[in-house]
Coordinates of C-alpha atoms and ligand atoms in Angstrom, one line a residue:
M1 CA 137.3 76.3 87.4
S2 CA 135.3 74.1 85.1
S3 CA 136.5 73.0 81.7
F4 CA 133.9 75.0 79.7
R5 CA 132.7 78.6 79.7
Y6 CA 129.2 79.4 80.9
P7 CA 127.1 81.6 78.6
V8 CA 127.1 84.2 81.4
E9 CA 126.4 87.2 79.2
E10 CA 123.4 85.5 77.5
I11 CA 121.9 84.5 80.9
R12 CA 122.5 88.0 82.3
E13 CA 120.7 89.6 79.4
R14 CA 117.6 87.5 79.9
C15 CA 117.4 88.0 83.6
D16 CA 115.5 90.8 85.2
L17 CA 117.3 91.8 88.3
V18 CA 114.3 93.6 89.8
E19 CA 112.1 90.5 89.4
I20 CA 114.7 88.2 90.9
V21 CA 115.4 90.5 93.8
S22 CA 111.7 90.9 94.4
A23 CA 111.4 87.3 95.4
H24 CA 113.4 88.1 98.4
V25 CA 113.0 91.8 99.1
A26 CA 110.0 94.1 98.9
L27 CA 111.1 96.8 96.5
R28 CA 109.7 100.2 96.0
K29 CA 110.5 102.4 93.0
T30 CA 112.0 105.7 93.9
G31 CA 113.0 107.7 90.9
R32 CA 115.3 105.7 88.6
T33 CA 116.1 102.9 91.0
Y34 CA 114.3 100.6 93.4
K35 CA 114.8 100.5 97.1
G36 CA 114.2 98.0 99.9
L37 CA 115.5 96.5 103.1
C38 CA 118.8 94.8 102.7
P39 CA 118.6 91.0 102.9
F40 CA 122.2 90.8 104.0
H41 CA 122.2 93.0 107.1
N42 CA 119.7 94.1 109.7
E43 CA 118.3 97.5 109.0
K44 CA 115.2 99.6 109.6
T45 CA 115.4 102.1 106.7
P46 CA 116.0 100.9 103.2
S47 CA 119.5 101.3 101.9
F48 CA 119.4 98.4 99.4
N49 CA 119.3 99.7 95.9
V50 CA 118.6 98.0 92.5
D51 CA 119.4 99.8 89.3
P52 CA 117.2 98.4 86.6
D53 CA 119.1 100.1 83.7
R54 CA 122.5 98.7 84.7
Q55 CA 121.2 95.5 86.3
L56 CA 123.3 96.2 89.4
W57 CA 122.4 96.1 93.1
K58 CA 124.1 97.9 96.0
C59 CA 123.5 98.2 99.7
F60 CA 124.8 101.5 101.2
G61 CA 124.3 100.1 104.7
C62 CA 126.7 97.1 104.6
G63 CA 128.5 97.9 101.3
E64 CA 127.6 94.7 99.6
G65 CA 126.8 95.0 95.9
G66 CA 127.1 93.3 92.5
D67 CA 125.1 91.8 89.6
V68 CA 122.4 89.3 89.3
F69 CA 124.8 86.3 89.8
S70 CA 126.4 87.7 93.0
F71 CA 122.9 88.4 94.4
V72 CA 121.6 84.9 93.8
Q73 CA 124.9 83.5 95.1
K74 CA 124.7 85.4 98.3
V75 CA 121.0 85.2 99.0
E76 CA 120.7 81.5 98.2
N77 CA 124.1 80.6 99.6
L78 CA 125.3 79.1 96.3
T79 CA 128.6 78.9 94.5
F80 CA 129.1 80.9 91.3
P81 CA 128.5 77.9 89.0
E82 CA 125.4 76.9 91.0
A83 CA 124.0 80.4 90.7
V84 CA 124.7 80.4 86.9
E85 CA 123.0 77.0 86.5
Q86 CA 120.0 78.1 88.5
L87 CA 119.5 81.4 86.6
A88 CA 120.1 79.5 83.3
R89 CA 117.2 77.1 84.1
K90 CA 115.0 80.0 85.1
V91 CA 115.5 82.0 81.9
G92 CA 115.7 78.9 79.6
V93 CA 119.3 79.0 78.6
T94 CA 120.8 75.5 78.0
I95 CA 124.2 74.9 79.4
E96 CA 126.2 72.2 77.5
H97 CA 128.0 70.0 80.1
S98 CA 131.2 68.1 79.5
D99 CA 131.2 64.7 81.2
Q100 CA 133.4 66.0 83.8
A101 CA 131.3 69.0 84.5
A102 CA 128.1 66.8 84.5
K103 CA 129.7 64.7 87.2
A104 CA 130.5 67.7 89.2
L105 CA 126.9 68.9 88.8
S106 CA 126.3 70.4 92.2
E107 CA 125.4 68.2 95.1
R108 CA 122.6 70.7 95.8
D109 CA 121.0 69.8 92.5
R110 CA 121.2 66.1 93.3
L111 CA 119.7 66.7 96.8
F112 CA 116.9 68.8 95.3
R113 CA 116.1 65.9 92.9
A114 CA 116.1 63.4 95.8
N115 CA 113.7 65.5 97.7
N116 CA 111.5 66.0 94.7
V117 CA 111.3 62.3 94.0
A118 CA 110.5 61.7 97.7
C119 CA 107.8 64.3 97.6
T120 CA 106.1 62.7 94.6
F121 CA 106.3 59.3 96.2
F122 CA 104.7 60.6 99.4
R123 CA 101.8 62.2 97.4
K124 CA 101.3 59.0 95.4
S125 CA 101.2 57.0 98.7
L126 CA 98.6 59.3 100.1
E127 CA 96.3 58.6 97.2
S128 CA 96.5 54.9 98.0
S129 CA 96.2 55.1 101.8
A130 CA 92.6 55.0 103.0
K131 CA 93.9 55.7 106.6
A132 CA 95.7 58.9 105.6
K133 CA 92.9 60.2 103.5
E134 CA 90.4 59.5 106.2
Y135 CA 92.6 61.4 108.7
L136 CA 92.8 64.4 106.4
A137 CA 89.1 64.4 105.9
R138 CA 88.6 64.3 109.7
R139 CA 91.0 67.3 110.0
G140 CA 88.8 69.1 107.5
L141 CA 91.4 69.5 104.7
A142 CA 89.9 69.9 101.3
Q143 CA 91.5 68.2 98.3
S144 CA 92.6 71.6 96.9
T145 CA 94.4 72.3 100.1
V146 CA 96.2 68.9 100.1
E147 CA 97.3 69.7 96.5
K148 CA 98.4 73.3 97.2
Y149 CA 100.6 72.2 100.2
R150 CA 101.7 69.0 98.4
L151 CA 100.8 66.9 101.4
G152 CA 101.7 63.3 101.3
Y153 CA 101.9 60.1 103.3
A154 CA 105.0 58.1 104.3
P155 CA 104.0 54.4 104.4
G156 CA 104.6 52.4 107.6
N157 CA 107.2 49.9 106.2
W158 CA 110.9 50.5 106.7
D159 CA 112.1 50.7 103.1
D160 CA 109.3 51.7 100.8
L161 CA 110.9 55.1 100.1
L162 CA 114.3 53.6 100.0
N163 CA 113.3 51.1 97.3
H164 CA 111.6 53.8 95.3
L165 CA 114.7 56.1 95.5
M166 CA 116.9 53.3 94.3
R167 CA 114.6 52.6 91.4
Q168 CA 114.8 56.3 90.5
R169 CA 118.7 56.0 90.5
I170 CA 119.2 58.2 93.5
S171 CA 122.3 57.1 95.3
P172 CA 122.0 56.1 99.0
A173 CA 124.7 58.6 99.8
D174 CA 122.6 61.4 98.4
A175 CA 119.4 60.2 100.0
V176 CA 121.2 60.1 103.4
K177 CA 122.6 63.6 102.8
A178 CA 119.1 64.8 101.9
G179 CA 117.8 63.4 105.2
L180 CA 115.5 60.8 103.7
I181 CA 117.1 57.6 104.9
K182 CA 119.6 56.4 107.5
P183 CA 122.2 53.7 107.6
R184 CA 121.2 50.7 109.7
E185 CA 123.2 50.4 112.9
S186 CA 123.3 46.7 113.4
S187 CA 123.5 45.5 109.8
Q188 CA 124.2 46.6 106.2
G189 CA 121.7 48.8 104.4
F190 CA 119.5 51.7 105.1
Y191 CA 116.0 52.5 106.4
D192 CA 113.4 55.2 105.9
I193 CA 113.5 58.1 108.4
F194 CA 109.7 58.9 107.9
R195 CA 107.3 56.0 108.5
D196 CA 103.5 56.1 108.9
R197 CA 103.4 59.9 109.0
L198 CA 101.5 62.6 107.3
M199 CA 104.2 64.5 105.2
F200 CA 104.5 68.3 104.9
P201 CA 107.1 69.3 102.3
I202 CA 109.0 72.4 103.3
L203 CA 109.5 74.7 100.3
D204 CA 112.0 77.4 99.7
S205 CA 111.2 80.8 98.0
Q206 CA 111.3 79.1 94.6
E207 CA 109.0 76.4 95.7
R208 CA 111.7 73.7 95.7
V209 CA 111.5 71.0 98.4
I210 CA 114.2 71.6 100.9
G211 CA 113.0 69.2 103.7
F212 CA 110.0 67.5 105.2
G213 CA 107.9 67.6 108.4
G214 CA 106.2 64.4 109.3
R215 CA 103.2 64.3 111.7
V216 CA 101.9 61.2 113.4
M217 CA 98.3 60.5 112.8
G218 CA 97.7 58.8 116.1
D219 CA 99.4 59.0 119.5
G220 CA 102.9 58.1 118.5
E221 CA 106.0 60.0 119.5
P222 CA 107.4 62.4 118.5
K223 CA 104.3 64.1 117.3
Y224 CA 106.3 66.1 114.8
L225 CA 109.5 64.8 113.1
N226 CA 111.5 67.1 110.9
S227 CA 114.2 66.4 108.3
P228 CA 117.6 66.7 109.9
E229 CA 119.8 69.7 109.0
T230 CA 121.0 69.2 105.4
P231 CA 122.9 71.4 102.9
L232 CA 119.4 72.5 101.7
F233 CA 117.6 72.6 105.0
V234 CA 118.9 75.1 107.5
K235 CA 116.3 75.2 110.3
N236 CA 117.2 78.4 112.1
R237 CA 116.4 80.5 109.1
T238 CA 113.6 78.5 107.5
L239 CA 109.9 79.4 108.1
Y240 CA 107.2 77.0 107.0
G241 CA 104.7 78.5 104.7
L242 CA 106.8 81.6 103.9
N243 CA 106.7 80.8 100.2
F244 CA 102.9 81.3 100.2
A245 CA 102.9 84.1 102.9
R246 CA 105.5 86.4 101.5
R247 CA 103.2 88.6 99.5
A248 CA 100.6 88.9 102.2
I249 CA 103.2 89.7 104.8
T250 CA 104.4 92.6 102.7
S251 CA 100.9 93.9 101.9
N252 CA 99.6 93.6 105.5
D253 CA 102.9 94.8 106.9
S254 CA 102.7 92.1 109.6
V255 CA 103.4 88.4 110.1
L256 CA 101.7 85.9 112.3
I257 CA 104.1 83.3 113.7
V258 CA 102.4 80.0 114.8
E259 CA 103.7 76.7 116.1
G260 CA 102.8 73.9 113.7
Y261 CA 102.3 73.0 110.1
M262 CA 98.6 72.5 110.6
D263 CA 98.3 75.9 112.2
V264 CA 99.9 77.5 109.1
I265 CA 97.6 75.7 106.7
A266 CA 94.5 76.4 108.7
A267 CA 95.3 80.1 109.1
Q268 CA 96.4 80.6 105.5
E269 CA 93.3 78.8 104.2
A270 CA 91.0 80.9 106.4
G271 CA 92.4 84.1 104.9
F272 CA 95.2 84.8 107.4
E273 CA 97.7 84.4 104.6
N274 CA 100.5 86.2 106.4
T275 CA 101.1 83.1 108.6
V276 CA 104.3 81.1 109.0
A277 CA 105.8 78.7 111.5
T278 CA 109.2 77.9 112.9
L279 CA 110.3 74.3 112.5
G280 CA 110.6 73.0 116.0
T281 CA 113.3 75.5 116.9
A282 CA 113.3 78.7 118.9
L283 CA 113.1 81.9 116.9
T284 CA 116.7 82.9 116.0
E285 CA 118.4 86.0 114.9
E286 CA 118.4 84.6 111.4
H287 CA 114.7 84.1 111.5
V288 CA 114.4 87.8 112.6
N289 CA 116.6 88.8 109.7
V290 CA 114.4 86.9 107.2
I291 CA 111.3 88.4 108.6
A292 CA 112.8 91.9 108.6
R293 CA 112.9 91.9 104.8
F294 CA 109.2 92.0 104.7
T295 CA 107.8 93.6 107.9
R296 CA 108.6 94.8 111.4
N297 CA 105.3 93.8 112.9
V298 CA 105.1 90.4 114.5
V299 CA 102.3 88.6 116.2
L300 CA 103.4 85.4 118.0
S301 CA 100.9 82.7 118.6
F302 CA 102.2 80.0 120.8
D303 CA 100.5 77.7 123.3
A304 CA 100.9 79.6 126.6
D305 CA 102.8 76.8 128.4
S306 CA 104.7 75.4 125.5
A307 CA 108.4 75.2 125.0
G308 CA 107.8 77.4 122.0
M309 CA 106.3 80.2 124.1
K310 CA 109.2 80.0 126.6
A311 CA 111.6 80.2 123.7
A312 CA 109.7 83.1 122.2
L313 CA 109.9 85.0 125.4
R314 CA 113.6 84.4 125.6
S315 CA 114.2 85.5 122.0
S316 CA 112.1 88.7 122.5
P317 CA 115.1 90.9 123.0
I318 CA 116.3 89.9 119.5
F319 CA 113.1 91.4 118.1
E320 CA 113.3 94.5 120.4
R321 CA 116.9 95.2 119.3
A322 CA 115.9 94.9 115.7
G323 CA 113.2 97.5 116.2
F324 CA 110.2 95.1 115.9
N325 CA 106.8 95.8 117.2
T326 CA 106.1 92.4 118.7
R327 CA 102.9 91.3 120.2
I328 CA 101.8 88.0 121.8
L329 CA 98.5 86.4 121.3
S330 CA 96.8 84.4 124.1
M331 CA 94.8 81.6 122.6
P332 CA 91.7 80.6 124.7
K333 CA 92.6 77.6 126.9
G334 CA 92.9 74.3 125.0
E335 CA 92.7 75.9 121.6
D336 CA 95.3 76.5 118.9
P337 CA 94.8 78.3 115.6
D338 CA 94.1 75.0 113.8
S339 CA 91.4 73.8 116.2
M340 CA 89.8 77.3 116.4
L341 CA 89.7 77.8 112.6
R342 CA 88.7 74.2 111.9
G343 CA 85.7 74.8 114.1
G344 CA 84.9 77.7 111.7
N345 CA 85.5 80.5 114.2
V346 CA 87.2 82.9 111.8
S347 CA 86.0 86.0 113.5
G348 CA 86.9 84.7 116.9
F349 CA 90.4 84.1 115.7
A350 CA 90.6 87.6 114.2
S351 CA 89.6 89.1 117.5
V352 CA 92.2 87.1 119.4
I353 CA 94.8 88.5 117.0
K354 CA 93.5 92.0 117.7
S355 CA 93.8 91.5 121.4
A356 CA 97.4 90.5 121.2
V357 CA 99.5 92.4 123.8
S358 CA 103.1 93.6 123.9
I359 CA 105.8 91.2 125.2
S360 CA 106.2 93.3 128.4
D361 CA 102.4 93.2 129.1
F362 CA 102.4 89.5 128.4
R363 CA 105.3 88.8 130.8
I364 CA 103.7 91.0 133.5
G365 CA 100.5 89.1 133.1
L366 CA 102.4 85.9 133.8
I367 CA 103.9 87.3 136.9
L368 CA 100.6 88.7 138.2
A369 CA 99.1 85.3 137.8
R370 CA 101.8 83.7 139.9
Y371 CA 101.7 85.9 143.0
D372 CA 98.9 86.5 145.5
M373 CA 98.1 90.1 144.7
S374 CA 95.6 90.4 147.5
S375 CA 98.4 90.3 150.1
D376 CA 101.0 93.1 150.7
E377 CA 103.8 90.7 150.6
G378 CA 102.7 89.1 147.3
R379 CA 102.3 92.5 145.7
A380 CA 105.7 93.7 146.8
D381 CA 107.4 90.5 145.5
A382 CA 105.5 90.7 142.2
L383 CA 106.3 94.4 141.7
K384 CA 110.0 93.7 142.2
K385 CA 109.9 91.1 139.4
I386 CA 107.8 93.4 137.2
A387 CA 110.2 96.3 137.6
G388 CA 112.8 94.1 135.9
V389 CA 110.4 93.4 133.0
I390 CA 109.6 97.0 132.5
A391 CA 113.2 97.9 132.6
E392 CA 113.8 95.7 129.6
A393 CA 111.2 97.5 127.4
E394 CA 113.2 99.5 124.9
S395 CA 110.8 102.4 124.5
V396 CA 110.2 105.0 127.2
V397 CA 106.6 105.4 126.1
D398 CA 106.1 101.7 126.8
R399 CA 107.8 101.9 130.1
E400 CA 105.8 104.9 131.3
R401 CA 102.5 103.2 130.2
L402 CA 103.4 100.1 132.2
I403 CA 104.4 102.1 135.2
R404 CA 101.1 103.9 135.1
N405 CA 99.2 100.6 134.8
L406 CA 101.0 99.0 137.6
A407 CA 101.1 101.8 140.1
K408 CA 97.9 100.6 141.6
Y409 CA 99.7 97.6 143.1
H410 CA 102.3 99.7 144.8
P411 CA 102.0 100.1 148.6
N412 CA 102.3 103.9 148.2
F413 CA 99.3 104.0 145.9
S414 CA 96.9 104.7 148.8
T415 CA 98.8 108.0 149.5
G416 CA 98.8 109.1 145.8
T417 CA 99.3 107.8 142.3
T418 CA 102.2 110.1 141.6
L419 CA 104.1 108.9 144.6
A420 CA 103.6 105.2 143.6
E421 CA 104.6 105.9 140.1
D422 CA 107.8 107.7 141.2
H423 CA 108.8 104.8 143.4
L424 CA 108.1 102.3 140.6
R425 CA 110.1 104.4 138.1
A426 CA 113.0 104.7 140.5
E427 CA 113.0 100.9 140.8
V428 CA 112.8 100.4 137.0
N429 CA 115.7 102.9 136.6
R430 CA 117.8 100.9 139.1
F431 CA 117.3 97.8 137.0
R432 CA 118.1 99.7 133.8
S433 CA 121.4 101.0 135.0
K434 CA 122.2 97.4 136.1
L435 CA 121.3 96.2 132.6
A436 CA 123.4 98.9 131.0
R437 CA 126.4 97.9 133.2
N438 CA 125.9 94.3 132.1
V439 CA 125.9 94.8 128.3
P440 CA 128.6 97.4 127.6
N441 CA 130.7 94.9 125.7
R442 CA 128.0 94.0 123.3
T443 CA 126.9 97.6 122.6
E444 CA 130.5 98.8 122.4
S445 CA 131.5 96.1 119.9
A446 CA 128.3 96.5 118.0
K447 CA 129.1 100.2 117.6
K448 CA 132.6 99.5 116.5
E449 CA 131.3 97.0 113.9
T450 CA 128.9 99.6 112.4
V451 CA 131.5 102.3 112.2
G452 CA 134.1 100.1 110.8
S453 CA 132.2 98.1 108.3
V454 CA 129.5 100.4 107.1
K455 CA 130.4 102.4 104.1
K456 CA 129.4 106.0 104.5
P457 CA 127.1 107.4 101.9
I458 CA 128.8 109.7 99.5
T459 CA 127.2 112.8 101.1
K460 CA 128.9 112.1 104.4
L461 CA 132.5 112.0 103.1
S462 CA 135.1 114.7 103.5
L463 CA 134.8 117.6 101.0
L464 CA 137.9 116.6 99.1
R465 CA 136.9 113.0 98.7
R466 CA 133.4 113.9 97.9
S467 CA 134.5 116.3 95.2
E468 CA 136.9 113.7 93.7
C469 CA 134.2 111.0 93.7
L470 CA 131.5 113.3 92.3
L471 CA 133.9 114.6 89.6
L472 CA 134.7 111.0 88.5
G473 CA 131.0 110.1 88.6
I474 CA 130.1 113.1 86.3
I475 CA 132.8 112.2 83.8
I476 CA 131.8 108.6 83.7
L477 CA 128.0 109.0 83.7
R478 CA 127.9 112.1 81.5
N479 CA 130.6 110.7 79.3
S480 CA 132.2 114.1 78.8
D481 CA 134.6 116.7 80.0
A482 CA 137.3 114.1 80.6
N483 CA 140.1 115.9 78.7
K484 CA 139.3 119.2 80.2
V485 CA 139.2 117.9 83.7
F486 CA 142.4 115.8 83.5
D487 CA 144.3 118.7 81.9
A488 CA 143.5 120.8 85.0
L489 CA 143.7 117.9 87.4
P490 CA 146.1 115.1 86.3
P491 CA 144.8 111.6 87.4
K492 CA 147.9 111.0 89.5
E493 CA 146.9 113.9 91.7
F494 CA 143.7 112.3 92.9
T495 CA 144.3 111.7 96.6
G496 CA 142.5 108.4 97.3
E497 CA 143.9 105.0 96.3
D498 CA 140.6 104.2 94.5
T499 CA 139.9 107.6 93.1
C500 CA 143.4 107.8 91.7
L501 CA 143.2 104.4 90.1
L502 CA 139.8 105.1 88.6
A503 CA 140.9 108.5 87.3
Q504 CA 143.9 106.9 85.6
T505 CA 141.8 104.1 84.0
V506 CA 139.1 106.6 82.8
S507 CA 141.7 108.9 81.4
R508 CA 143.5 106.0 79.6
L509 CA 140.2 104.7 78.2
Y510 CA 139.2 108.2 77.1
S511 CA 142.4 108.9 75.3
E512 CA 142.4 105.5 73.6
T513 CA 138.8 105.4 72.4
G514 CA 137.5 109.0 72.7
K515 CA 134.7 107.9 75.0
I516 CA 134.0 106.0 78.2
D517 CA 132.4 102.6 77.8
Q518 CA 130.9 101.8 81.2
E519 CA 131.0 98.0 80.6
R520 CA 134.6 98.1 79.6
L521 CA 135.5 100.4 82.5
R522 CA 133.9 97.9 84.9
S523 CA 135.9 95.0 83.5
E524 CA 139.1 97.0 83.6
V525 CA 138.8 97.9 87.2
A526 CA 137.4 94.5 88.3
G527 CA 139.1 93.2 91.4
T528 CA 140.7 96.5 92.3
P529 CA 139.7 99.0 95.0
A530 CA 138.3 101.2 92.2
E531 CA 135.6 98.6 91.4
K532 CA 133.7 99.3 94.6
L533 CA 134.0 103.0 94.0
L534 CA 132.6 102.6 90.5
M535 CA 129.6 100.7 91.8
D536 CA 129.0 103.4 94.4
L537 CA 129.0 106.0 91.7
F538 CA 126.7 104.0 89.4
M539 CA 124.2 103.6 92.2
G540 CA 124.8 106.5 94.4
L541 CA 124.5 109.6 92.3
D542 CA 121.2 111.3 91.7
D543 CA 120.3 113.8 89.0
S544 CA 120.8 116.9 91.2
E545 CA 124.4 115.9 91.8
M546 CA 125.0 115.0 88.2
N547 CA 124.2 118.6 87.2
H548 CA 127.2 120.0 89.0
P549 CA 129.6 121.7 86.6
A550 CA 132.8 119.7 86.5
S551 CA 134.9 122.9 86.4
E552 CA 133.5 123.9 89.7
L553 CA 134.5 120.6 91.3
V554 CA 138.0 120.9 89.9
H555 CA 138.2 124.3 91.4
V556 CA 137.1 123.0 94.8
I557 CA 139.7 120.3 94.7
Q558 CA 142.5 122.6 93.6
N559 CA 141.6 125.1 96.3
H560 CA 141.5 122.5 99.0
K561 CA 144.9 121.3 98.0
K562 CA 146.3 124.8 97.9
N563 CA 145.0 125.3 101.4
E564 CA 146.6 122.1 102.6
R565 CA 149.9 123.1 101.1
R566 CA 149.7 126.5 102.7
Q567 CA 149.1 125.0 106.1
R568 CA 151.9 122.5 105.7
M569 CA 154.2 125.4 104.6
R570 CA 153.3 127.5 107.7
A571 CA 153.8 124.5 110.1
L572 CA 157.3 123.9 108.5
A573 CA 158.2 127.6 108.7
A574 CA 157.3 127.6 112.4
Q575 CA 159.6 124.6 113.0
I576 CA 162.4 126.2 111.0
Q577 CA 162.1 129.4 113.1
A578 CA 162.1 127.3 116.3
G579 CA 165.2 125.6 115.2
T580 CA 163.8 122.1 115.1
I581 CA 164.4 121.9 111.3
S582 CA 167.8 122.8 110.0
R583 CA 168.9 123.5 106.4
S584 CA 170.3 120.0 106.0
D585 CA 166.9 118.3 106.8
P586 CA 164.7 117.1 103.9
E587 CA 161.8 119.1 105.5
Y588 CA 163.7 122.3 104.7
E589 CA 163.7 121.4 101.0
E590 CA 160.0 120.6 101.2
W591 CA 159.4 124.0 102.7
A592 CA 161.4 125.7 100.0
R593 CA 159.4 123.8 97.3
L594 CA 156.1 124.8 98.8
V595 CA 157.1 128.4 99.0
K596 CA 157.9 128.4 95.3
E597 CA 154.6 126.5 94.4
T598 CA 152.3 128.6 96.5
S599 CA 153.7 132.0 95.7
S600 CA 151.7 134.1 93.3
P601 CA 152.9 134.2 89.7
W602 CA 153.8 138.0 89.8
R603 CA 156.3 137.4 92.5
R604 CA 158.1 134.7 90.5
Ligands
ZN1 ZN1 123.1 95.7 103.5

């Protein structure tokens, strides 16, 4: 822990959780709370909730929840002090640092500063480079575009940036860690990683520079050079241009994924604002999770024979499993989005997007092009391959459509469409059962994971637990009935570890202060199993449940317990009768006690 206290409460008060979450999740207001797709697990229906009154968030899918600090910590991958510092800056709260704390000022902050200084340096260098300016003009980039995307130029010498960073008092260690310079191999000292390249800063959701892409302006190799992985720059979940595209992706409910920086800029500037690019890596599950926060509709635009396209096809099952509607766009030969849009062909590009086809159709197209479909042999070989592709389509509607489309290539087609389709379907099903045999481990473990880790919504709990939770929720949120309830149902008699603990704490607070202060209650149960339950109650109860009379719930719980005791008593009686329990056993005593407890008063 640091040697000073953060003004956490002051920062919390000035933050608007809804606004902060909205930078990462598309939220919709439903009643008192906001809902959206959880950024921390993969889901199709929103179970991520934000409560604006209490400034709390909670996901009923994966069980994660907390306040504004824990959200920023998790979503930005920060430590608690880092999250506090970041929010403090955002809302204008000054944090006084001791020397020691200042020294410990997070590495991330220093790396952000190094990147920022480098970005400014590259922009300045662009202004004084006739060559770079001429190149940009040739590529048709307006000055406003250059400014918006903060484009720059890395000079061709080996140490221009290095010297500038040193002058700005950025340590070589930090500059190396930020991926800006490298230690020399044969001698002392360092050298610039990016030389004589057009520079594209890569920004995070808060428009901070996390890395760079550098593009050669002539024929050099590699054409694109990206920053190495750094604590700030994690390639397999970063998408270039997302900071600008986020809003358009949400409002269009679709994203266009292209291959290069220039493609992103050309597309966004031409009005296709929902465009992003991967950074020289294949699409990963983490990319899919990032995209899933905004939309489930993806159009992939890759050069047909590029590594990117091959990787996209390989990663298509990730999209399928996550329930995406994924289409692939075939650019006219020799064109990419940048070249097409630079030529002013906006409507042409729009119609190419419209003609994008499903992944299965695309893969089938590739197979058809590879085989000689005019010969019986070629057709038979192609169909065998195609059946495998169709089998991988997740939706039966898609599979049937593809079978219908391809039946015409089947040898049986001359004798009848239905026959050809039946044969093809049988072949597809054969592949499917093979697929199912090959992946049982994955589906089985995935299933287990969901059942084990996903917290059930309150409505799906057992009647007893549900009644106990609801009763506590009503006491806490309505701030009433506590004495009456606990007279009839002592806190110790709650059956869950968490409900029992929460009931005891509520009861104690109520008898000490005559009311239930929600903030105080939260801090009293912090770190115990009751904390999670309390959050669930804050976020999970709607008005209709809140109107339940407490007395009725007490009745339900008492009845339930009475029934359980009766059942236990009967089971014990049967065992006594059978002779498996004798008078000297502790169970006999238990039976006698139960008889006394459950007998009606007039018999006592
Ligand atoms: Zn979640």
